[in-house]
Short mmCIF file of C-alpha atoms and ligand atoms in Angstrom, two decimals:
data_model
loop_
_atom_site.label_atom_id
_atom_site.label_comp_id
_atom_site.label_asym_id
_atom_site.label_seq_id
_atom_site.Cartn_x
_atom_site.Cartn_y
_atom_site.Cartn_z
CA MET X 19 3.40 20.11 24.99
CA PRO X 20 -0.20 21.32 24.32
CA THR X 21 -0.80 23.37 21.16
CA ASN X 22 -3.18 26.12 20.14
CA ILE X 23 -4.49 24.36 17.04
CA ARG X 24 -7.94 25.58 15.93
CA GLN X 25 -8.21 24.20 12.42
CA ILE X 26 -6.66 21.17 10.72
CA ALA X 27 -6.80 19.77 7.19
CA VAL X 28 -6.56 16.14 6.10
CA LEU X 29 -5.62 14.75 2.69
CA THR X 30 -5.17 11.38 1.00
CA SER X 31 -2.40 11.10 -1.57
CA GLY X 32 -0.85 8.58 -3.97
CA GLY X 33 -2.49 5.24 -4.75
CA ASP X 34 -5.71 4.80 -2.80
CA ALA X 35 -5.79 2.04 -0.19
CA PRO X 36 -8.75 0.28 1.45
CA GLY X 37 -9.08 1.88 4.89
CA MET X 38 -8.29 5.46 3.88
CA ASN X 39 -11.89 6.44 4.56
CA ALA X 40 -11.76 4.93 8.03
CA ALA X 41 -8.64 7.03 8.66
CA ILE X 42 -10.37 10.21 7.41
CA ARG X 43 -13.30 9.45 9.72
CA ALA X 44 -11.02 8.87 12.71
CA VAL X 45 -9.01 12.05 12.07
CA THR X 46 -12.18 14.12 11.68
CA ARG X 47 -14.06 12.89 14.70
CA THR X 48 -11.03 12.84 17.02
CA ALA X 49 -10.17 16.41 15.98
CA LEU X 50 -13.79 17.54 16.50
CA GLU X 51 -13.57 16.08 20.00
CA HIS X 52 -10.64 18.45 20.61
CA GLY X 53 -12.86 21.35 19.52
CA TRP X 54 -10.97 21.87 16.24
CA ASN X 55 -12.49 22.61 12.85
CA VAL X 56 -11.63 20.02 10.20
CA PHE X 57 -11.22 20.48 6.44
CA GLY X 58 -10.72 17.82 3.80
CA VAL X 59 -8.39 18.58 0.90
CA ARG X 60 -9.66 17.33 -2.47
CA HIS X 61 -7.29 15.19 -4.58
CA GLY X 62 -4.16 15.15 -2.45
CA TYR X 63 -1.36 17.64 -2.92
CA ALA X 64 -2.94 18.92 -6.16
CA GLY X 65 -5.87 20.13 -4.04
CA LEU X 66 -3.50 21.60 -1.48
CA ILE X 67 -1.87 23.69 -4.22
CA ALA X 68 -5.27 24.71 -5.63
CA GLY X 69 -6.63 25.41 -2.15
CA THR X 70 -9.68 23.13 -2.44
CA PHE X 71 -10.67 22.68 1.19
CA VAL X 72 -14.07 21.29 2.16
CA PRO X 73 -15.40 21.40 5.73
CA LEU X 74 -15.71 17.99 7.37
CA ARG X 75 -18.25 17.64 10.16
CA ALA X 76 -19.18 14.50 12.06
CA ARG X 77 -22.02 13.62 9.65
CA ASP X 78 -19.83 14.21 6.58
CA VAL X 79 -17.73 11.19 7.52
CA GLY X 80 -20.68 8.95 8.43
CA GLY X 81 -21.13 5.66 6.55
CA ILE X 82 -17.67 5.74 4.97
CA MET X 83 -15.71 3.37 7.20
CA GLN X 84 -16.84 0.31 5.25
CA THR X 85 -16.12 1.78 1.81
CA GLY X 86 -12.97 1.41 -0.27
CA GLY X 87 -11.20 4.30 -2.01
CA THR X 88 -11.13 7.78 -0.51
CA ILE X 89 -14.03 10.24 -0.30
CA LEU X 90 -11.51 13.08 -0.66
CA GLY X 91 -10.04 11.77 -3.91
CA SER X 92 -6.35 11.14 -4.45
CA ALA X 93 -3.73 12.13 -7.00
CA ARG X 94 -0.03 12.02 -7.79
CA SER X 95 0.99 15.68 -8.10
CA ALA X 96 4.11 16.43 -10.15
CA GLU X 97 3.81 20.13 -9.23
CA PHE X 98 4.08 19.42 -5.50
CA LYS X 99 7.49 17.85 -6.14
CA THR X 100 8.79 21.31 -7.08
CA GLY X 101 9.74 24.02 -4.59
CA GLU X 102 7.31 26.37 -6.32
CA GLY X 103 4.47 23.86 -5.93
CA ARG X 104 5.18 23.41 -2.23
CA ASN X 105 5.27 27.19 -1.68
CA LYS X 106 1.89 27.48 -3.39
CA ALA X 107 0.58 24.77 -1.03
CA LEU X 108 1.92 26.69 1.96
CA ARG X 109 0.16 29.84 0.71
CA SER X 110 -3.13 27.95 0.34
CA LEU X 111 -2.82 26.58 3.86
CA GLY X 112 -2.14 30.10 5.18
CA GLU X 113 -5.07 31.62 3.27
CA ALA X 114 -7.43 28.95 4.62
CA ASP X 115 -6.11 29.57 8.15
CA ILE X 116 -5.11 25.92 8.61
CA ASP X 117 -2.85 25.30 11.62
CA ALA X 118 -1.84 21.68 10.94
CA LEU X 119 -2.18 18.94 8.32
CA VAL X 120 -2.63 15.17 8.35
CA VAL X 121 -1.25 13.34 5.30
CA ILE X 122 -2.63 9.84 4.69
CA GLY X 123 -0.51 7.99 2.13
CA GLY X 124 2.53 5.91 1.24
CA ASN X 125 6.15 6.52 0.38
CA GLY X 126 5.83 9.34 -2.16
CA SER X 127 3.17 11.09 -0.07
CA GLN X 128 5.26 10.94 3.10
CA ALA X 129 8.33 12.19 1.21
CA GLY X 130 6.19 15.19 0.20
CA ALA X 131 5.00 15.57 3.79
CA ASN X 132 8.59 15.60 4.98
CA GLU X 133 9.43 18.41 2.54
CA LEU X 134 6.49 20.47 3.75
CA SER X 135 7.43 19.79 7.33
CA LEU X 136 11.00 20.97 6.65
CA LEU X 137 9.48 24.27 5.48
CA GLY X 138 8.08 24.58 9.01
CA PHE X 139 4.44 23.54 8.53
CA PRO X 140 3.08 21.38 11.39
CA LEU X 141 1.94 18.03 10.05
CA VAL X 142 1.67 14.35 10.87
CA GLY X 143 1.63 11.43 8.41
CA VAL X 144 -0.52 8.28 8.51
CA ALA X 145 1.01 5.13 6.97
CA SER X 146 -1.24 3.99 4.14
CA THR X 147 -0.30 1.98 1.05
CA ILE X 148 -1.10 -1.50 -0.20
CA ASP X 149 2.62 -1.96 -1.01
CA ASN X 150 3.76 -2.15 2.65
CA ASP X 151 7.03 -0.52 1.64
CA LEU X 152 6.96 2.31 4.17
CA CYS X 153 9.43 2.39 7.07
CA GLY X 154 8.01 3.31 10.47
CA SER X 155 5.08 0.90 10.23
CA GLU X 156 5.28 -2.88 10.24
CA ILE X 157 2.06 -2.95 8.28
CA THR X 158 0.31 -0.12 6.47
CA ILE X 159 -3.36 0.64 5.84
CA GLY X 160 -4.74 -1.37 2.89
CA VAL X 161 -2.24 -4.21 2.83
CA ASP X 162 -4.44 -6.78 4.53
CA THR X 163 -7.44 -6.10 2.27
CA ALA X 164 -5.32 -6.09 -0.90
CA LEU X 165 -3.79 -9.37 0.22
CA ASN X 166 -7.20 -10.93 0.79
CA ILE X 167 -8.35 -9.79 -2.66
CA ALA X 168 -5.25 -11.32 -4.26
CA LEU X 169 -5.81 -14.53 -2.29
CA GLU X 170 -9.39 -14.86 -3.42
CA SER X 171 -8.19 -14.76 -7.04
CA ILE X 172 -5.32 -17.15 -6.35
CA ASP X 173 -7.66 -19.68 -4.73
CA ARG X 174 -9.97 -19.52 -7.74
CA LEU X 175 -7.13 -19.84 -10.22
CA LYS X 176 -5.87 -22.92 -8.40
CA VAL X 177 -9.23 -24.60 -8.86
CA THR X 178 -9.29 -24.17 -12.62
CA ALA X 179 -5.53 -24.84 -12.89
CA SER X 180 -6.09 -28.20 -11.17
CA SER X 181 -8.98 -29.11 -13.47
CA HIS X 182 -6.80 -28.57 -16.54
CA GLY X 183 -3.39 -29.52 -15.18
CA ARG X 184 -2.08 -26.08 -16.03
CA ALA X 185 0.49 -23.67 -14.73
CA PHE X 186 -0.63 -20.15 -13.87
CA LEU X 187 1.31 -16.93 -13.41
CA VAL X 188 -0.39 -14.36 -11.19
CA GLU X 189 1.07 -10.90 -11.07
CA VAL X 190 0.36 -8.80 -7.99
CA MET X 191 1.06 -5.12 -7.29
CA GLY X 192 3.65 -3.75 -4.89
CA ARG X 193 5.75 -1.39 -7.01
CA ASN X 194 9.40 -2.28 -6.16
CA CYS X 195 8.51 -4.23 -3.05
CA GLY X 196 7.83 -7.98 -2.95
CA TYR X 197 5.79 -8.00 0.26
CA LEU X 198 2.36 -8.52 -1.32
CA ALA X 199 3.66 -11.23 -3.67
CA LEU X 200 5.52 -13.03 -0.89
CA MET X 201 2.57 -13.05 1.50
CA ALA X 202 0.00 -13.86 -1.19
CA GLY X 203 2.27 -16.65 -2.42
CA ILE X 204 2.70 -18.19 1.02
CA ALA X 205 -0.96 -17.86 2.01
CA GLY X 206 -2.06 -19.10 -1.42
CA GLY X 207 0.30 -22.09 -1.40
CA ALA X 208 2.19 -21.02 -4.53
CA GLU X 209 4.78 -23.36 -6.02
CA VAL X 210 7.02 -20.41 -6.95
CA ILE X 211 7.21 -16.80 -5.74
CA VAL X 212 9.14 -14.20 -7.73
CA ILE X 213 10.00 -10.93 -5.95
CA PRO X 214 12.27 -7.97 -6.75
CA GLU X 215 14.42 -8.60 -3.67
CA VAL X 216 15.65 -12.03 -4.88
CA ALA X 217 16.86 -12.51 -8.46
CA THR X 218 14.93 -15.37 -10.09
CA GLY X 219 15.47 -16.19 -13.76
CA PRO X 220 12.89 -17.77 -16.13
CA GLU X 221 14.77 -21.11 -16.22
CA GLU X 222 14.65 -21.34 -12.43
CA VAL X 223 10.89 -20.69 -12.51
CA ALA X 224 10.49 -23.29 -15.28
CA SER X 225 12.36 -25.99 -13.36
CA SER X 226 10.32 -25.31 -10.21
CA ILE X 227 7.13 -25.76 -12.26
CA GLN X 228 8.46 -29.00 -13.77
CA ALA X 229 9.47 -30.23 -10.31
CA ALA X 230 5.92 -29.55 -9.10
CA TRP X 231 4.47 -31.74 -11.91
CA GLN X 232 7.00 -34.45 -11.03
CA ARG X 233 5.87 -34.40 -7.42
CA GLY X 234 2.38 -35.17 -8.70
CA LYS X 235 0.83 -31.74 -8.28
CA PRO X 236 -2.30 -31.13 -10.39
CA HIS X 237 -1.34 -27.48 -10.92
CA ALA X 238 1.58 -25.08 -10.63
CA LEU X 239 1.04 -21.58 -9.38
CA VAL X 240 3.61 -18.83 -9.72
CA VAL X 241 3.03 -15.54 -7.89
CA VAL X 242 5.07 -12.72 -9.41
CA ALA X 243 5.57 -9.21 -8.02
CA GLU X 244 5.06 -6.49 -10.62
CA GLY X 245 8.46 -5.02 -9.71
CA ALA X 246 10.40 -8.28 -10.18
CA GLU X 247 13.28 -8.21 -12.65
CA HIS X 248 11.33 -10.71 -14.80
CA ASN X 249 7.68 -9.73 -14.41
CA ALA X 250 4.71 -11.84 -15.51
CA THR X 251 4.64 -10.49 -19.08
CA GLU X 252 8.31 -11.26 -19.55
CA LEU X 253 8.08 -14.70 -17.99
CA ALA X 254 5.03 -15.55 -20.09
CA ALA X 255 6.79 -14.48 -23.30
CA TYR X 256 9.78 -16.66 -22.37
CA PHE X 257 7.60 -19.69 -21.65
CA ARG X 258 5.66 -19.21 -24.89
CA LYS X 259 8.92 -19.12 -26.84
CA HIS X 260 10.23 -22.30 -25.16
CA LYS X 261 6.88 -24.11 -24.86
CA GLU X 262 7.97 -27.25 -26.77
CA ARG X 263 11.13 -27.74 -24.74
CA LEU X 264 9.55 -26.95 -21.36
CA GLY X 265 6.46 -29.02 -22.09
CA PHE X 266 3.77 -27.15 -20.20
CA ASP X 267 0.89 -24.84 -20.96
CA LEU X 268 0.76 -21.61 -18.98
CA ARG X 269 -1.85 -18.88 -18.44
CA VAL X 270 -1.30 -15.38 -17.04
CA THR X 271 -3.52 -13.24 -14.81
CA THR X 272 -2.51 -9.71 -13.86
CA LEU X 273 -4.53 -8.61 -10.84
CA GLY X 274 -3.59 -4.91 -11.14
CA HIS X 275 -5.87 -2.29 -9.62
CA VAL X 276 -8.49 -4.87 -8.62
CA GLN X 277 -6.36 -5.26 -5.49
CA ARG X 278 -6.82 -1.63 -4.49
CA GLY X 279 -10.55 -1.06 -4.83
CA GLY X 280 -12.02 -3.43 -2.27
CA ALA X 281 -14.02 -2.64 0.85
CA PRO X 282 -11.63 -2.60 3.83
CA MET X 283 -11.57 -5.73 5.96
CA ALA X 284 -11.73 -5.53 9.77
CA PHE X 285 -7.95 -5.31 10.19
CA ASP X 286 -7.64 -2.28 7.91
CA ARG X 287 -10.62 -0.49 9.45
CA LEU X 288 -9.12 -0.91 12.91
CA LEU X 289 -5.59 -0.02 11.85
CA ALA X 290 -6.80 3.08 9.99
CA THR X 291 -8.94 4.11 12.94
CA ARG X 292 -6.06 3.80 15.39
CA LEU X 293 -3.51 5.55 13.16
CA GLY X 294 -5.94 8.35 12.22
CA ALA X 295 -6.84 9.01 15.86
CA GLY X 296 -3.15 8.68 16.78
CA ALA X 297 -2.23 11.39 14.28
CA VAL X 298 -4.62 13.86 15.90
CA GLU X 299 -3.44 12.98 19.42
CA ALA X 300 0.16 13.47 18.28
CA LEU X 301 -0.70 16.97 16.97
CA ALA X 302 -2.57 17.74 20.20
CA ASP X 303 0.59 16.74 22.10
CA GLY X 304 2.62 19.21 20.08
CA GLN X 305 4.32 16.59 17.90
CA GLN X 306 4.94 17.28 14.21
CA GLY X 307 7.03 15.97 11.33
CA VAL X 308 6.30 12.37 12.31
CA LEU X 309 4.61 9.37 10.72
CA MET X 310 2.09 7.42 12.78
CA GLY X 311 2.74 3.74 12.20
CA TYR X 312 1.99 0.34 13.73
CA VAL X 313 4.99 -1.10 15.55
CA ARG X 314 4.78 -4.11 17.89
CA SER X 315 1.00 -3.78 18.20
CA ALA X 316 1.15 -0.10 19.16
CA VAL X 317 0.62 3.24 17.41
CA VAL X 318 4.08 4.76 17.27
CA PRO X 319 5.45 8.05 15.85
CA THR X 320 8.66 7.98 13.78
CA PRO X 321 10.33 11.15 12.45
CA LEU X 322 9.45 11.57 8.76
CA ALA X 323 13.11 12.34 7.98
CA GLU X 324 13.96 8.84 9.25
CA VAL X 325 11.05 7.23 7.43
CA VAL X 326 12.02 8.62 4.03
CA ALA X 327 15.75 7.98 4.48
CA ARG X 328 15.39 4.22 5.05
CA LYS X 329 14.34 1.36 2.78
CA LYS X 330 12.01 -1.22 4.30
CA GLU X 331 13.43 -4.73 4.13
CA ILE X 332 11.28 -7.81 3.79
CA ASP X 333 12.12 -11.15 5.37
CA THR X 334 13.38 -13.10 2.35
CA ARG X 335 13.89 -16.20 4.53
CA LEU X 336 10.16 -16.68 4.10
CA LEU X 337 10.85 -17.50 0.47
CA GLU X 338 12.70 -20.62 1.59
CA LEU X 339 9.80 -21.51 3.90
CA SER X 340 7.40 -21.17 0.95
CA ARG X 341 9.53 -23.65 -1.02
CA VAL X 342 9.40 -26.17 1.83
CA LEU X 343 5.65 -25.76 2.19
CA ALA X 344 5.03 -26.15 -1.55
CA ARG X 345 6.40 -29.73 -1.49
O1 LIG G 21 1.53 2.30 -4.62
C1 LIG G 21 0.36 1.60 -4.83
C2 LIG G 21 0.31 1.06 -6.23
O2 LIG G 21 -0.91 0.37 -6.41
C3 LIG G 21 1.48 0.17 -6.64
O3 LIG G 21 1.37 -1.14 -6.17
C4 LIG G 21 1.43 0.27 -8.14
O4 LIG G 21 2.70 0.03 -8.72
C5 LIG G 21 1.02 1.71 -8.35
O5 LIG G 21 0.36 2.12 -7.17
C6 LIG G 21 0.11 1.93 -9.53
O6 LIG G 21 -0.09 3.30 -9.65
P1 LIG G 21 -1.25 3.96 -10.49
O7 LIG G 21 -2.53 3.69 -9.77
O8 LIG G 21 -0.91 5.40 -10.54
O9 LIG G 21 -1.26 3.27 -11.83
#
């Protein structure tokens, strides 16, 4: 069903993810092709409430595809979580004469988008978070780059761990989801992977490290998700306390935000480009209240209500495969 959209706005919200700029570029230029005016919203939902809209023309989004972060800025807005905040946002959209909105972000951002959509405002979401914890997209914008950044560190840590015969704990991001840790652990050849989805106690981690030494390994690498029941800080404290009994020396590296700030790799640029353009085409087709995600190699819309109601599962059988491969 064709629409009579004349002006759209685009925002990035929540934790930034490498590829957000490529998505902004794709949204802008695809919308311009439809003859629409495009506005960027500064700093996510906070900017929507404040009404900070900046015009985006073709040249304004030039040279940004290869850069990390988001040219629009991002934020986590507590005010937007309130009914009053959302009504203010609706007023700002009305005053700026915006007909539709594109929301680029992860779980929290798409939950906010769903609320706004329920109030009747036409919008489409774009799946973007390094956590890969969003339903409606098998992989989200930023995951691949964040994973590559984590891997680069893991590879380096393995080198020095081997030189010294040490064990290393590497903590990766992911909030409550173990996807990044699981994939970084498998691709980095970790001896142990600790994720929130599978309870793993410190003694179990310790015996896997000892088993690795016994198999003649020159190092032992443990990749821990930040959301795991026993995160890296806790595990390290436990191993320090029991150092004599366990008999190994252990170092800890927390990768933290380093994983988020990289320049997007080819996969994220292409994914962001396809999802951003897909969001505009969905609006042009009269769709709204959907998330554009990547499902079976295609750009697919899923109702936001469905996206926010479900929890994304990860394939924990891969944990067993990682154990086999760490032999
Ligand atoms: O959601 C992305 C993410 O990087 C999570 O992995 C992490 O837990 C969180 O954001 C950190 O948030 P902030 O940047 O607000 O500290």
